mmCIF file with all atom_site columns, C-alpha atoms and ligand atoms in Angstrom:
data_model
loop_
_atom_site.group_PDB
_atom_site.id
_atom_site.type_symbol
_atom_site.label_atom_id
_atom_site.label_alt_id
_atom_site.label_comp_id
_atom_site.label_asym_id
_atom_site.label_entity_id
_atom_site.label_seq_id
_atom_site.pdbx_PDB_ins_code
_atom_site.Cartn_x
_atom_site.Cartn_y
_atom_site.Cartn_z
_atom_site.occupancy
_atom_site.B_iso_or_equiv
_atom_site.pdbx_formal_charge
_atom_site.auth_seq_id
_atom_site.auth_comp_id
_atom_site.auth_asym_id
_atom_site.auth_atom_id
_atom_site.pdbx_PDB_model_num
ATOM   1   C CA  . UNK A 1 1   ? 0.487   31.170 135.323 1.00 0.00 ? 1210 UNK A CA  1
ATOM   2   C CA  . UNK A 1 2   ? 3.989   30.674 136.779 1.00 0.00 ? 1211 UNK A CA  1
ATOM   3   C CA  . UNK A 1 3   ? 6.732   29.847 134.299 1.00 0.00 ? 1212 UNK A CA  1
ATOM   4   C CA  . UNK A 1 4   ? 6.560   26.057 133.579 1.00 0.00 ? 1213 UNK A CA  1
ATOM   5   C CA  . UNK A 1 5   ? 9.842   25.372 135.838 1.00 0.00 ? 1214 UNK A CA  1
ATOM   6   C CA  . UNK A 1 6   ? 8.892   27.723 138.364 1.00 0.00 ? 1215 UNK A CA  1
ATOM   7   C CA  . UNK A 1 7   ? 7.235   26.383 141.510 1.00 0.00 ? 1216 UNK A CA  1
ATOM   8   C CA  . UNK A 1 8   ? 5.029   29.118 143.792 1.00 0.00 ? 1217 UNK A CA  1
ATOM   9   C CA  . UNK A 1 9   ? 4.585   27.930 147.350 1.00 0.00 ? 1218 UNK A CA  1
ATOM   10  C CA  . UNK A 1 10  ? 3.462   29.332 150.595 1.00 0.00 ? 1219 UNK A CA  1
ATOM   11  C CA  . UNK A 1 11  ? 6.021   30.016 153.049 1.00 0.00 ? 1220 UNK A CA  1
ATOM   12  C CA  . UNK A 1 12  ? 6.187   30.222 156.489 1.00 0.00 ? 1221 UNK A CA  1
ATOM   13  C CA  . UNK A 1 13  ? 8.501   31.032 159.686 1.00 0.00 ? 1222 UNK A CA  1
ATOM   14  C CA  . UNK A 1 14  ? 10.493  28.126 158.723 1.00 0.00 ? 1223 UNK A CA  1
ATOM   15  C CA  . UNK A 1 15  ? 11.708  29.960 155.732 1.00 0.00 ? 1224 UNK A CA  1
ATOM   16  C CA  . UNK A 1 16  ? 12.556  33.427 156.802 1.00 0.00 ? 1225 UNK A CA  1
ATOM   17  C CA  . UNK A 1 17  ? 16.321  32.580 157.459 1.00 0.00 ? 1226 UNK A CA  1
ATOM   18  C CA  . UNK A 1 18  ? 16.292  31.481 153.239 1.00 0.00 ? 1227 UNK A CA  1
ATOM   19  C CA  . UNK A 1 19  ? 15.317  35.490 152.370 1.00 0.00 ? 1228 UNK A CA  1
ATOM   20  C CA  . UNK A 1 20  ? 18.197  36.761 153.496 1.00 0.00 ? 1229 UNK A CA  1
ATOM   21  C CA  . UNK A 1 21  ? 19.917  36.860 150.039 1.00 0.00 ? 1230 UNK A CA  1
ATOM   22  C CA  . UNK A 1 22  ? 17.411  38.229 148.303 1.00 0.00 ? 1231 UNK A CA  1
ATOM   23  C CA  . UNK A 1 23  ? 16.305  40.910 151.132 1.00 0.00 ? 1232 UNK A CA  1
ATOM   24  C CA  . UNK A 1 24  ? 19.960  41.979 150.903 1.00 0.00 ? 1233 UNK A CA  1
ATOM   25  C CA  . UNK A 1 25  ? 19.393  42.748 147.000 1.00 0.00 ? 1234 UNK A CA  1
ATOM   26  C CA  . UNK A 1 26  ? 16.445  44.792 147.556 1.00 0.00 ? 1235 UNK A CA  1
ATOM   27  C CA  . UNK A 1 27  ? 17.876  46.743 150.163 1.00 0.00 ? 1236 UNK A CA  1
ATOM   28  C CA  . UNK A 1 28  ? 21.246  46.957 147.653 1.00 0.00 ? 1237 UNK A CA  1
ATOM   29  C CA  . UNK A 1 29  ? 18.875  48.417 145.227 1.00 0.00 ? 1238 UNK A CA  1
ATOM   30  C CA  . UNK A 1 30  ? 17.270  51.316 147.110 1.00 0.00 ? 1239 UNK A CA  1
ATOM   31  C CA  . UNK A 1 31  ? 20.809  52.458 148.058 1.00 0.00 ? 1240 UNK A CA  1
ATOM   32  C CA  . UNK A 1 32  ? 21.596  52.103 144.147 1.00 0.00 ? 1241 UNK A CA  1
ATOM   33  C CA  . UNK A 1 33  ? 17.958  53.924 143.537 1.00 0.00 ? 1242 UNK A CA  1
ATOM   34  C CA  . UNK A 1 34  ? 18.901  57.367 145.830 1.00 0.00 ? 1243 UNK A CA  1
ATOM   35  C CA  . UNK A 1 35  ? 22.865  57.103 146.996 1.00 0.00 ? 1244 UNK A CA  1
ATOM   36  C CA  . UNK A 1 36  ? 22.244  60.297 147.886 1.00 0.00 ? 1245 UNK A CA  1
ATOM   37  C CA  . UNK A 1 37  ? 20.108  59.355 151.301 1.00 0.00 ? 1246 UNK A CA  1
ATOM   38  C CA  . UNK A 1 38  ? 23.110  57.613 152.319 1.00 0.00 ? 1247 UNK A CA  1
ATOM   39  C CA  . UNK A 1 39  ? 24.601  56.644 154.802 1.00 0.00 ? 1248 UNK A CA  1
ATOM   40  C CA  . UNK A 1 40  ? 22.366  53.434 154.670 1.00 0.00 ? 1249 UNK A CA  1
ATOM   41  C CA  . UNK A 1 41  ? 23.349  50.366 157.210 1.00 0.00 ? 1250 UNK A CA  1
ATOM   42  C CA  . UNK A 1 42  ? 25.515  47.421 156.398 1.00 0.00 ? 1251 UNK A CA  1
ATOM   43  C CA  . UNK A 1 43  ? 23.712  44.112 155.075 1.00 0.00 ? 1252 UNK A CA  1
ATOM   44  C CA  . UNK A 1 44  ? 23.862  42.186 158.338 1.00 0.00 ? 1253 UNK A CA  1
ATOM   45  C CA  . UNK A 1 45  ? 22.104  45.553 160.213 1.00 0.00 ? 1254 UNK A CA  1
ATOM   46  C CA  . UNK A 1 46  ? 19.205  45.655 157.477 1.00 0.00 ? 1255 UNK A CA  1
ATOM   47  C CA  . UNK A 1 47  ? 18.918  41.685 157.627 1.00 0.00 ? 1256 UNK A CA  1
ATOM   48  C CA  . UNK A 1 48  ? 18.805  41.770 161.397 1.00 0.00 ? 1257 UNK A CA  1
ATOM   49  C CA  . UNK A 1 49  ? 15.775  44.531 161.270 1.00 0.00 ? 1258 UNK A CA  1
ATOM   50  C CA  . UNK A 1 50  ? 13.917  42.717 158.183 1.00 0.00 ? 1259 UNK A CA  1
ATOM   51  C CA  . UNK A 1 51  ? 14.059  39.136 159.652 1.00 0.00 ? 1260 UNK A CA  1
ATOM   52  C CA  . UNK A 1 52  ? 12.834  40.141 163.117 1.00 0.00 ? 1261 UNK A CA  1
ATOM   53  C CA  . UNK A 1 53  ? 9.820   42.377 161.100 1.00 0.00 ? 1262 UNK A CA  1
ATOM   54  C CA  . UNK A 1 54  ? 9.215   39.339 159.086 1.00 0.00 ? 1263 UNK A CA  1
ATOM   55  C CA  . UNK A 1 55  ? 8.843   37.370 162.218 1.00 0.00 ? 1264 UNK A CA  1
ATOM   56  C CA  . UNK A 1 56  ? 6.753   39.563 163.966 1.00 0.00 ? 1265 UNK A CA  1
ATOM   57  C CA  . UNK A 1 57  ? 4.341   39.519 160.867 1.00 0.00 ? 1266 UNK A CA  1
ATOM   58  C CA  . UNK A 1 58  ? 4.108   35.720 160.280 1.00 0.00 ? 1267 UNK A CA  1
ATOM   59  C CA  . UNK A 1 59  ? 2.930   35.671 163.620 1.00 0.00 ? 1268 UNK A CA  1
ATOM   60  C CA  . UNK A 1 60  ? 0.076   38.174 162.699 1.00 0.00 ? 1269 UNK A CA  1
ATOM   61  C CA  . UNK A 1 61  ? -3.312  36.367 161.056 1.00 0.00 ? 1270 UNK A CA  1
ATOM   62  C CA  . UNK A 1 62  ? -3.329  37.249 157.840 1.00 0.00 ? 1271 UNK A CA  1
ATOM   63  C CA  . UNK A 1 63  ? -0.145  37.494 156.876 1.00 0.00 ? 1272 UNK A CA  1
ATOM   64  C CA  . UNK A 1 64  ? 0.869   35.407 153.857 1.00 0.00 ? 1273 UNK A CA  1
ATOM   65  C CA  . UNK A 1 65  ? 4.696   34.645 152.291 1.00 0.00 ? 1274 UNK A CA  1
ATOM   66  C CA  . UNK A 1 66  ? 4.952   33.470 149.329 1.00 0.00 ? 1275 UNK A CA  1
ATOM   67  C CA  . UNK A 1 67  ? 8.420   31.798 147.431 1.00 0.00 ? 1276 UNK A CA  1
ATOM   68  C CA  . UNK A 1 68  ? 9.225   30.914 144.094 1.00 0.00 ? 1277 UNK A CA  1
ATOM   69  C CA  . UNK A 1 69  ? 11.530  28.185 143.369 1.00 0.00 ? 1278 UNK A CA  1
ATOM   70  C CA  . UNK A 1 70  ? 13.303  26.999 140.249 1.00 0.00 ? 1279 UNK A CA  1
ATOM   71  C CA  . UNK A 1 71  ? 15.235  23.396 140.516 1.00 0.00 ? 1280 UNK A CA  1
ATOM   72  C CA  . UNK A 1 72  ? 14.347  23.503 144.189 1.00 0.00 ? 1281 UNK A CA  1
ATOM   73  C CA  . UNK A 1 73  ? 16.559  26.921 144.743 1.00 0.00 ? 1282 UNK A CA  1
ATOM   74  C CA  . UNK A 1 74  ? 14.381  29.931 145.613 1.00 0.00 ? 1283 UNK A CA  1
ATOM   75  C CA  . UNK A 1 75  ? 14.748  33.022 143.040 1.00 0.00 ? 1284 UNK A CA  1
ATOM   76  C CA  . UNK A 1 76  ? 12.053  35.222 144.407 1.00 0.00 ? 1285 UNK A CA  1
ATOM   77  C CA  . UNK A 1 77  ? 9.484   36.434 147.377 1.00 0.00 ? 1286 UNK A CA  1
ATOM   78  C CA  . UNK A 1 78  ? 6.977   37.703 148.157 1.00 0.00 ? 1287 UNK A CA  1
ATOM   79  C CA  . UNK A 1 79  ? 5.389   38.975 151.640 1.00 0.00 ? 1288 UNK A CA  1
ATOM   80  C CA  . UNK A 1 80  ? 1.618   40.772 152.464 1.00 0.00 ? 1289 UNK A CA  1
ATOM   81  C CA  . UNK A 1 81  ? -0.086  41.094 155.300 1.00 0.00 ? 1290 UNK A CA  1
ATOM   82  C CA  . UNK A 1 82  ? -2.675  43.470 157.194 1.00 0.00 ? 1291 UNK A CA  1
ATOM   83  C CA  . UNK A 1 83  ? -2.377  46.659 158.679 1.00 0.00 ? 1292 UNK A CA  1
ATOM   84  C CA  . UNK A 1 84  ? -3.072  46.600 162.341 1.00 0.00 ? 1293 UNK A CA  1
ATOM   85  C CA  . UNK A 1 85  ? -5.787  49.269 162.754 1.00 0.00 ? 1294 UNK A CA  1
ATOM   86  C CA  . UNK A 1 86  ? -3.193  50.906 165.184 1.00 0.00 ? 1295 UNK A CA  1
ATOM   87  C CA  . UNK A 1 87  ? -0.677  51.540 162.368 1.00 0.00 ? 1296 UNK A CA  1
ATOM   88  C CA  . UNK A 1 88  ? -3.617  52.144 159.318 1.00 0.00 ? 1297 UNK A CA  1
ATOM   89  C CA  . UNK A 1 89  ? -2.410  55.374 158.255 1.00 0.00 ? 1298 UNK A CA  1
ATOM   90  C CA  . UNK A 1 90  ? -4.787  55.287 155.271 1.00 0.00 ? 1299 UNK A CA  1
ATOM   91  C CA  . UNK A 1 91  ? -8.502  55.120 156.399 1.00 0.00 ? 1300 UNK A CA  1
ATOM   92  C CA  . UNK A 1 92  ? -8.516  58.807 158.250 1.00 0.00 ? 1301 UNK A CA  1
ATOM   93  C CA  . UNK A 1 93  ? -7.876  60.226 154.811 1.00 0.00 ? 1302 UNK A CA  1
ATOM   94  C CA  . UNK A 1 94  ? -9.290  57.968 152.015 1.00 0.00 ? 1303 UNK A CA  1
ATOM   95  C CA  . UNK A 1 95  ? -12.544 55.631 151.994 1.00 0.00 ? 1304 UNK A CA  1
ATOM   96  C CA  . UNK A 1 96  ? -11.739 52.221 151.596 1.00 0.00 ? 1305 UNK A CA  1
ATOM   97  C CA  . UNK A 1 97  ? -12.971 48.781 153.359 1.00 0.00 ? 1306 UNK A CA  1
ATOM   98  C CA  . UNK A 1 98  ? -12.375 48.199 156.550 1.00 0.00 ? 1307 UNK A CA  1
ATOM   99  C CA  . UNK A 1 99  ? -9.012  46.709 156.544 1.00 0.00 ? 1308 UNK A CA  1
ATOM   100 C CA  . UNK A 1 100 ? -6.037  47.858 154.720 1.00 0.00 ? 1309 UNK A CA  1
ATOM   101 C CA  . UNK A 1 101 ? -3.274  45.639 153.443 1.00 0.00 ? 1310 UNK A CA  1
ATOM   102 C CA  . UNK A 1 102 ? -0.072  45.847 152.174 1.00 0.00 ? 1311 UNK A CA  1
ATOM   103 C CA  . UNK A 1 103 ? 2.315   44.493 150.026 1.00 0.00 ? 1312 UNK A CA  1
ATOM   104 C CA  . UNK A 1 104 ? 5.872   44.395 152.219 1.00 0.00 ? 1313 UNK A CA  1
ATOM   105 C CA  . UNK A 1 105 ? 8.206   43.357 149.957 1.00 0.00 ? 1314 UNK A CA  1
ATOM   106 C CA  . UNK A 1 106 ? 8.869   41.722 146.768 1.00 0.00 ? 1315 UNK A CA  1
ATOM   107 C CA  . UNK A 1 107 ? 12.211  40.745 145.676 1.00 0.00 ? 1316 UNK A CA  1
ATOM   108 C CA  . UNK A 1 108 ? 13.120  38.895 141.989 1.00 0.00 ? 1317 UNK A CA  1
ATOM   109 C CA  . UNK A 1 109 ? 17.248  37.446 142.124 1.00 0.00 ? 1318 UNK A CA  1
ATOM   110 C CA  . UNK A 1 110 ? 18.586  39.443 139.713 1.00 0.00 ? 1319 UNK A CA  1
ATOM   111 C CA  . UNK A 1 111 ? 19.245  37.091 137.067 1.00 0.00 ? 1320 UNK A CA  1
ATOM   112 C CA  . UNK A 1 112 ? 15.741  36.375 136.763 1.00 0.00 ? 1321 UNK A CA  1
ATOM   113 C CA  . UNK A 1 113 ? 14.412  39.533 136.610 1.00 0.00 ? 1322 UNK A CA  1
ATOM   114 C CA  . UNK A 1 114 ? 11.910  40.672 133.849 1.00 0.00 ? 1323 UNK A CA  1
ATOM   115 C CA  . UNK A 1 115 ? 10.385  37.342 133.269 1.00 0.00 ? 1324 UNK A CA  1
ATOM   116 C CA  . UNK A 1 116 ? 6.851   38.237 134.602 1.00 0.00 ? 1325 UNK A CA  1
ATOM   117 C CA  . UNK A 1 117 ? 7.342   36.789 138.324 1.00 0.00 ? 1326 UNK A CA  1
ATOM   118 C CA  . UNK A 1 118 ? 7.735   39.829 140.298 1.00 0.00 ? 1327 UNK A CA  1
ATOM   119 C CA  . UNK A 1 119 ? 3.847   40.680 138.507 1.00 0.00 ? 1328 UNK A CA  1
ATOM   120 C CA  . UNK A 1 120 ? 2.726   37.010 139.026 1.00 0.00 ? 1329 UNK A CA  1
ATOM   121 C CA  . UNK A 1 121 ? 3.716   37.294 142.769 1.00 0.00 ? 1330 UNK A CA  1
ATOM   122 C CA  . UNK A 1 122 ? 2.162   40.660 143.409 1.00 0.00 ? 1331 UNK A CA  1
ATOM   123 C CA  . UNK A 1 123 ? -0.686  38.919 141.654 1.00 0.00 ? 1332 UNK A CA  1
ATOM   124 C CA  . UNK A 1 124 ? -1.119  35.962 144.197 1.00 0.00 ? 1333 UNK A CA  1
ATOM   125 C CA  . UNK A 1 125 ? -0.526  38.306 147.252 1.00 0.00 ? 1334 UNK A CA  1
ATOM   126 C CA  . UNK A 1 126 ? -3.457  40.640 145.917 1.00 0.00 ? 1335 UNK A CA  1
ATOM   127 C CA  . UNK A 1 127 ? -5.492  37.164 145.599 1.00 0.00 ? 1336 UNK A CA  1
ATOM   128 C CA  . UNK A 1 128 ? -4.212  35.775 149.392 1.00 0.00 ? 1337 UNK A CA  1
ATOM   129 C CA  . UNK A 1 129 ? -5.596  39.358 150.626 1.00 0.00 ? 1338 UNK A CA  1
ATOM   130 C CA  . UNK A 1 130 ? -8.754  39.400 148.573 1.00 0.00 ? 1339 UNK A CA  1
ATOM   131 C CA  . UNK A 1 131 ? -9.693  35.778 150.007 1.00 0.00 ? 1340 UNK A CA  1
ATOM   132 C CA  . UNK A 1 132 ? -9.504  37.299 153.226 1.00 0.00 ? 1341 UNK A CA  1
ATOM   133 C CA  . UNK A 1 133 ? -12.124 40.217 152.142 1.00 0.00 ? 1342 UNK A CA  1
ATOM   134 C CA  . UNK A 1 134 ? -9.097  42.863 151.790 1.00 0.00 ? 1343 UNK A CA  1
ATOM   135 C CA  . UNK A 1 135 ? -9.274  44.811 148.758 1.00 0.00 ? 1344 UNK A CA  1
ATOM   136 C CA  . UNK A 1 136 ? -7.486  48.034 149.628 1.00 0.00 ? 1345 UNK A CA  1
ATOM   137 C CA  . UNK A 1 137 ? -3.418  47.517 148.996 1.00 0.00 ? 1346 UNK A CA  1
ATOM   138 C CA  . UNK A 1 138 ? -0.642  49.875 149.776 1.00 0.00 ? 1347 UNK A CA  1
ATOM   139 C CA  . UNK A 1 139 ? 3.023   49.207 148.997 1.00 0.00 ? 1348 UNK A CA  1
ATOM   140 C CA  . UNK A 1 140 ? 5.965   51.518 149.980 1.00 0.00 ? 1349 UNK A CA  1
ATOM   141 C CA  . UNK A 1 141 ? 8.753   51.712 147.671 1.00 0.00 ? 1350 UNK A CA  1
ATOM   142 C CA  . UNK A 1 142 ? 11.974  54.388 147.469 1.00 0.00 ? 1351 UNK A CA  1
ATOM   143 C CA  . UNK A 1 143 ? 11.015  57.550 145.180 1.00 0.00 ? 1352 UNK A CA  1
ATOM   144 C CA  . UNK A 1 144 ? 13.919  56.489 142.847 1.00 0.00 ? 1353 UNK A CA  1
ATOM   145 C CA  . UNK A 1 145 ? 12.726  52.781 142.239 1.00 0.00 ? 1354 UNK A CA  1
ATOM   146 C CA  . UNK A 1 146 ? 11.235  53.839 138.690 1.00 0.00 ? 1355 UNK A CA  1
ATOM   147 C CA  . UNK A 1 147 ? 11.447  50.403 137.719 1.00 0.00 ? 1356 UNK A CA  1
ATOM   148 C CA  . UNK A 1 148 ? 9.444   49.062 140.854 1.00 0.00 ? 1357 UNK A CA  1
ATOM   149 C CA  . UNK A 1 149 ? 7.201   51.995 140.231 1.00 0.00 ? 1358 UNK A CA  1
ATOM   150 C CA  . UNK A 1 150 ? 6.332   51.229 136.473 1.00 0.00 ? 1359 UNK A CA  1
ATOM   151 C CA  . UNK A 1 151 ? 5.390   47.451 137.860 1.00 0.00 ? 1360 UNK A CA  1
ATOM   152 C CA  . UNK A 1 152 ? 3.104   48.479 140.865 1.00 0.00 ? 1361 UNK A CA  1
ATOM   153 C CA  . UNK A 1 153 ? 1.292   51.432 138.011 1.00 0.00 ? 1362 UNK A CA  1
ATOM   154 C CA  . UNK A 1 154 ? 0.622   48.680 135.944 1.00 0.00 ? 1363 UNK A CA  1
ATOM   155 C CA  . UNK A 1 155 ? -1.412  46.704 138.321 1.00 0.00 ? 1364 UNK A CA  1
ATOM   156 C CA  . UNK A 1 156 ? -3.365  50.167 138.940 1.00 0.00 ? 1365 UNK A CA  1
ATOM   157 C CA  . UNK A 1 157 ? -1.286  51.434 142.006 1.00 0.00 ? 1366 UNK A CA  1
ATOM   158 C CA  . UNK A 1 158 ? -0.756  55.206 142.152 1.00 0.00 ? 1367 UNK A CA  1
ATOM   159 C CA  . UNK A 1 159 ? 1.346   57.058 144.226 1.00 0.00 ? 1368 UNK A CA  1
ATOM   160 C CA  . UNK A 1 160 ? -0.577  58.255 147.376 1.00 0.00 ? 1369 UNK A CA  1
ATOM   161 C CA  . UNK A 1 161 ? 1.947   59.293 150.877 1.00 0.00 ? 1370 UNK A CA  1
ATOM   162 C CA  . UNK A 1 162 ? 4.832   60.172 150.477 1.00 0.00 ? 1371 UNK A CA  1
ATOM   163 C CA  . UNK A 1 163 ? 7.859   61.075 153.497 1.00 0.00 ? 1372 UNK A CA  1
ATOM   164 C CA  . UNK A 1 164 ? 10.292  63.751 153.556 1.00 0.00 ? 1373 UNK A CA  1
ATOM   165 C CA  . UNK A 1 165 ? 13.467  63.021 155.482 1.00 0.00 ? 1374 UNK A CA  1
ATOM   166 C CA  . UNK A 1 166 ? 16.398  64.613 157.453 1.00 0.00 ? 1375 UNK A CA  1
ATOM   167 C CA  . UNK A 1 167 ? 18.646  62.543 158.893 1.00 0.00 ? 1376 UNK A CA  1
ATOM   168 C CA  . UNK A 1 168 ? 21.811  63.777 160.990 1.00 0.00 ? 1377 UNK A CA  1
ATOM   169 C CA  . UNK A 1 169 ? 23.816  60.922 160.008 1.00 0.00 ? 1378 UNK A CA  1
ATOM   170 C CA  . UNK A 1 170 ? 24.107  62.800 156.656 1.00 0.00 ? 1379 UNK A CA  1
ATOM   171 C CA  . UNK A 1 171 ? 25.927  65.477 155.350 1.00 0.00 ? 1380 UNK A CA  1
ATOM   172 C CA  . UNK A 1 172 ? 24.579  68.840 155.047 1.00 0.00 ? 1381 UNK A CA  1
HETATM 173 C C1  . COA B 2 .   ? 10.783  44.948 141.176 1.00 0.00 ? 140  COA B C1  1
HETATM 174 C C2  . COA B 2 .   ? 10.907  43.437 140.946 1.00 0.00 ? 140  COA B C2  1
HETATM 175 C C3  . COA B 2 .   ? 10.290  42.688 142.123 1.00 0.00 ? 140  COA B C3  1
HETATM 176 C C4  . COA B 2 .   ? 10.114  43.100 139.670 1.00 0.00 ? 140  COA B C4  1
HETATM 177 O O1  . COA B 2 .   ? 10.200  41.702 139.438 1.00 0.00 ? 140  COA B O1  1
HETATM 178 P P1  . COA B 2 .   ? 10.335  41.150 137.934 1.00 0.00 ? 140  COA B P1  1
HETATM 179 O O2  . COA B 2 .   ? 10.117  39.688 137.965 1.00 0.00 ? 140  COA B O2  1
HETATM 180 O O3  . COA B 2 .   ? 11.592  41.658 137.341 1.00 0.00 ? 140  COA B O3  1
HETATM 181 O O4  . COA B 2 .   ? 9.082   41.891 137.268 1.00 0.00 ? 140  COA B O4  1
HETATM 182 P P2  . COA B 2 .   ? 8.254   41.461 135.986 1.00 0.00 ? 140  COA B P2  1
HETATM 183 O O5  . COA B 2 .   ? 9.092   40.660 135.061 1.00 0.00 ? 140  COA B O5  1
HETATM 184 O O6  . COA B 2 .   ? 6.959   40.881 136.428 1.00 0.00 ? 140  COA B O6  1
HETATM 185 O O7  . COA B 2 .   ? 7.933   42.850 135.370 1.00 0.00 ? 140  COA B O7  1
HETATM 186 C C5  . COA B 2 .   ? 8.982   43.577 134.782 1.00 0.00 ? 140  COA B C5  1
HETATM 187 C C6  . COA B 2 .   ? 8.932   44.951 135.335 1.00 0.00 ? 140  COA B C6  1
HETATM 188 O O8  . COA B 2 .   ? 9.515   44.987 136.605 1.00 0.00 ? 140  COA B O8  1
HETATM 189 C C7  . COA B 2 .   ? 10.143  46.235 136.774 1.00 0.00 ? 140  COA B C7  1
HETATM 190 N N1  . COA B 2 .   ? 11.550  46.049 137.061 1.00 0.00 ? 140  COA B N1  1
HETATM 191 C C8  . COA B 2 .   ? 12.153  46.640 138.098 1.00 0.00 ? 140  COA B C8  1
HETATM 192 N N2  . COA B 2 .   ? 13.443  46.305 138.157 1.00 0.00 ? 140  COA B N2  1
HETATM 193 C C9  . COA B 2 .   ? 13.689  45.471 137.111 1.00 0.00 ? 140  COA B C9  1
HETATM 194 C C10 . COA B 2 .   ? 14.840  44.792 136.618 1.00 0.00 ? 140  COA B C10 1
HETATM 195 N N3  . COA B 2 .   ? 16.030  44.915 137.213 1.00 0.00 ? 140  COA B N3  1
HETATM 196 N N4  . COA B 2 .   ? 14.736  44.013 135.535 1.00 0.00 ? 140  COA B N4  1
HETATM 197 C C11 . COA B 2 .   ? 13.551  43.896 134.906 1.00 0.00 ? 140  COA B C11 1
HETATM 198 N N5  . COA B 2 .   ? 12.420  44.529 135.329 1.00 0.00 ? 140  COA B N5  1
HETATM 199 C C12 . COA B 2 .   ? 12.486  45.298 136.416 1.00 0.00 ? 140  COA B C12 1
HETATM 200 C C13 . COA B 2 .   ? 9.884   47.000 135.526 1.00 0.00 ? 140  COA B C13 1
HETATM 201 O O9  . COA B 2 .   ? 8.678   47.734 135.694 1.00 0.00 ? 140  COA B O9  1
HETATM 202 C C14 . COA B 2 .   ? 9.689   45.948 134.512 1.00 0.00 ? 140  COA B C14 1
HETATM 203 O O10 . COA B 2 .   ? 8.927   46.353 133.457 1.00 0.00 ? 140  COA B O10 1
HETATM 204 P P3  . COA B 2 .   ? 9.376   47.480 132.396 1.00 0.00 ? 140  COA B P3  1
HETATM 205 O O11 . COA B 2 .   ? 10.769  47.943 132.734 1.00 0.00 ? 140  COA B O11 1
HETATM 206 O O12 . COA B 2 .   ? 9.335   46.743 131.112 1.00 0.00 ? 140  COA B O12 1
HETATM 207 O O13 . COA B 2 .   ? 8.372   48.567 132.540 1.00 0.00 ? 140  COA B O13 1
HETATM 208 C C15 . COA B 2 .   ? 12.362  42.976 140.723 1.00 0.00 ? 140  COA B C15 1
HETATM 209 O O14 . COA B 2 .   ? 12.913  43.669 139.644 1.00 0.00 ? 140  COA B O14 1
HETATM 210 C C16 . COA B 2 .   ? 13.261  43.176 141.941 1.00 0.00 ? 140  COA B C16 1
HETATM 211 O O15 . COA B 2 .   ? 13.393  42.284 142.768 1.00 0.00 ? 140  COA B O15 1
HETATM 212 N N6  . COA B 2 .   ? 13.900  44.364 142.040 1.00 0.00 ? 140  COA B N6  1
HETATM 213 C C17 . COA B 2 .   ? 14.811  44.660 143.150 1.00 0.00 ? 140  COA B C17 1
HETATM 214 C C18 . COA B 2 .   ? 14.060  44.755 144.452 1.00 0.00 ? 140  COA B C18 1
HETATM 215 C C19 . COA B 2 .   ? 12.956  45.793 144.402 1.00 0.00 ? 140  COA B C19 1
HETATM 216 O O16 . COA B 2 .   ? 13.138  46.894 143.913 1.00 0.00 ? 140  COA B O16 1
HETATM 217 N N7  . COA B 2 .   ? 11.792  45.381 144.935 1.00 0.00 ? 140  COA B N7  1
HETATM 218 C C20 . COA B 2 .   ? 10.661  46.252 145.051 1.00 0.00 ? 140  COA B C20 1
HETATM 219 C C21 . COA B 2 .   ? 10.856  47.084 146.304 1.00 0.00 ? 140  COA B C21 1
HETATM 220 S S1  . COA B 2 .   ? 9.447   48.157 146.506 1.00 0.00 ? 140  COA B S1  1
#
């Protein structure tokens, strides 16, 4: 159950413009979580690629955004959705269902972190997803977001893919 001053609401396209703030702070803390991938783009580039992704997915079927608000002011959010079969990069390796889905962000403001609503956000997305008959979940996090990490183990996630990178724009 949410916090008793907390409300948990469905979102919509109306309210991508709101994440901004708190997209900015999760992309703040996976440059904090491995400085040394760096350079990483300003917070108007990363808000210009999340926003359009965001849109692109509330437009999907399936999709489902969640917000939490305290006093009317939003403090955290959630977004799932499904995996287009086209971009599944799970079922050619691992038996699951038919459809895969996965959790694309969550974001807690800062000051209200540790208070159980990241975990009672992740658990409304897995619900939203299970209504729809999805019961395999992915979620992609930074290697250094221990925190994140210890959260997503909790709920029974393991670690499963994992990228390398090299990247000109950085140094050696
Ligand atoms: C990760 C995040 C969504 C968790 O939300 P939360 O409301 O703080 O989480 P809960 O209170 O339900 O659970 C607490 C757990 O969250 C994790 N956590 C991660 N960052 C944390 C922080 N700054 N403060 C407190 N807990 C944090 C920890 O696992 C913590 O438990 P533990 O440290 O006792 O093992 C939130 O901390 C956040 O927005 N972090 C920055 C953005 C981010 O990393 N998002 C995930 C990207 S994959």
């Amino acid at each position: 159950m949410e916090p008793a001053d907390v409300t948990i609401r469905t979102g919509s396209l109306a309210d991508v413009d709101a994440l901004e703030r708190l997209w900015v702070a999760v992309h703040h803390r996976h440059a904090e979580a491995m400085p040394e991938l760096g350079p990483y783009v300003s917070d108007a580039e990363t808000w210009a690629a999340r926003s359009a992704l965001y849109r692109r997915l509330l437009a999907r079927p399936g999709t489902t955004l969640l917000l939490a608000e305290r006093d009317g002011e939003l403090v955290a959010y959630g977004l799932a959705y499904i995996l287009d079969p086209d971009e599944d990069w799970v079922r050619d390796t691992w038996a699951t269902g038919a459809r895969i889905g996965e959790i694309e962000s969550l974001s807690v403001r800062p000051a209200d972190r540790g208070q159980g609503l990241g975990t009672l956000l992740l658990e409304r997305l897995e619900r939203a997803l299970a209504d729809q008959g999805v019961q395999d979940l992915v979620i992609g996090l930074l290697p250094g977001n221990d925190g994140a990490l210890r959260l997503y183990e909790r709920r029974g996630y393991r670690p499963t893919w994992m990228y390398v990178s090299r990247f000109a724009s950085r140094d050696g």
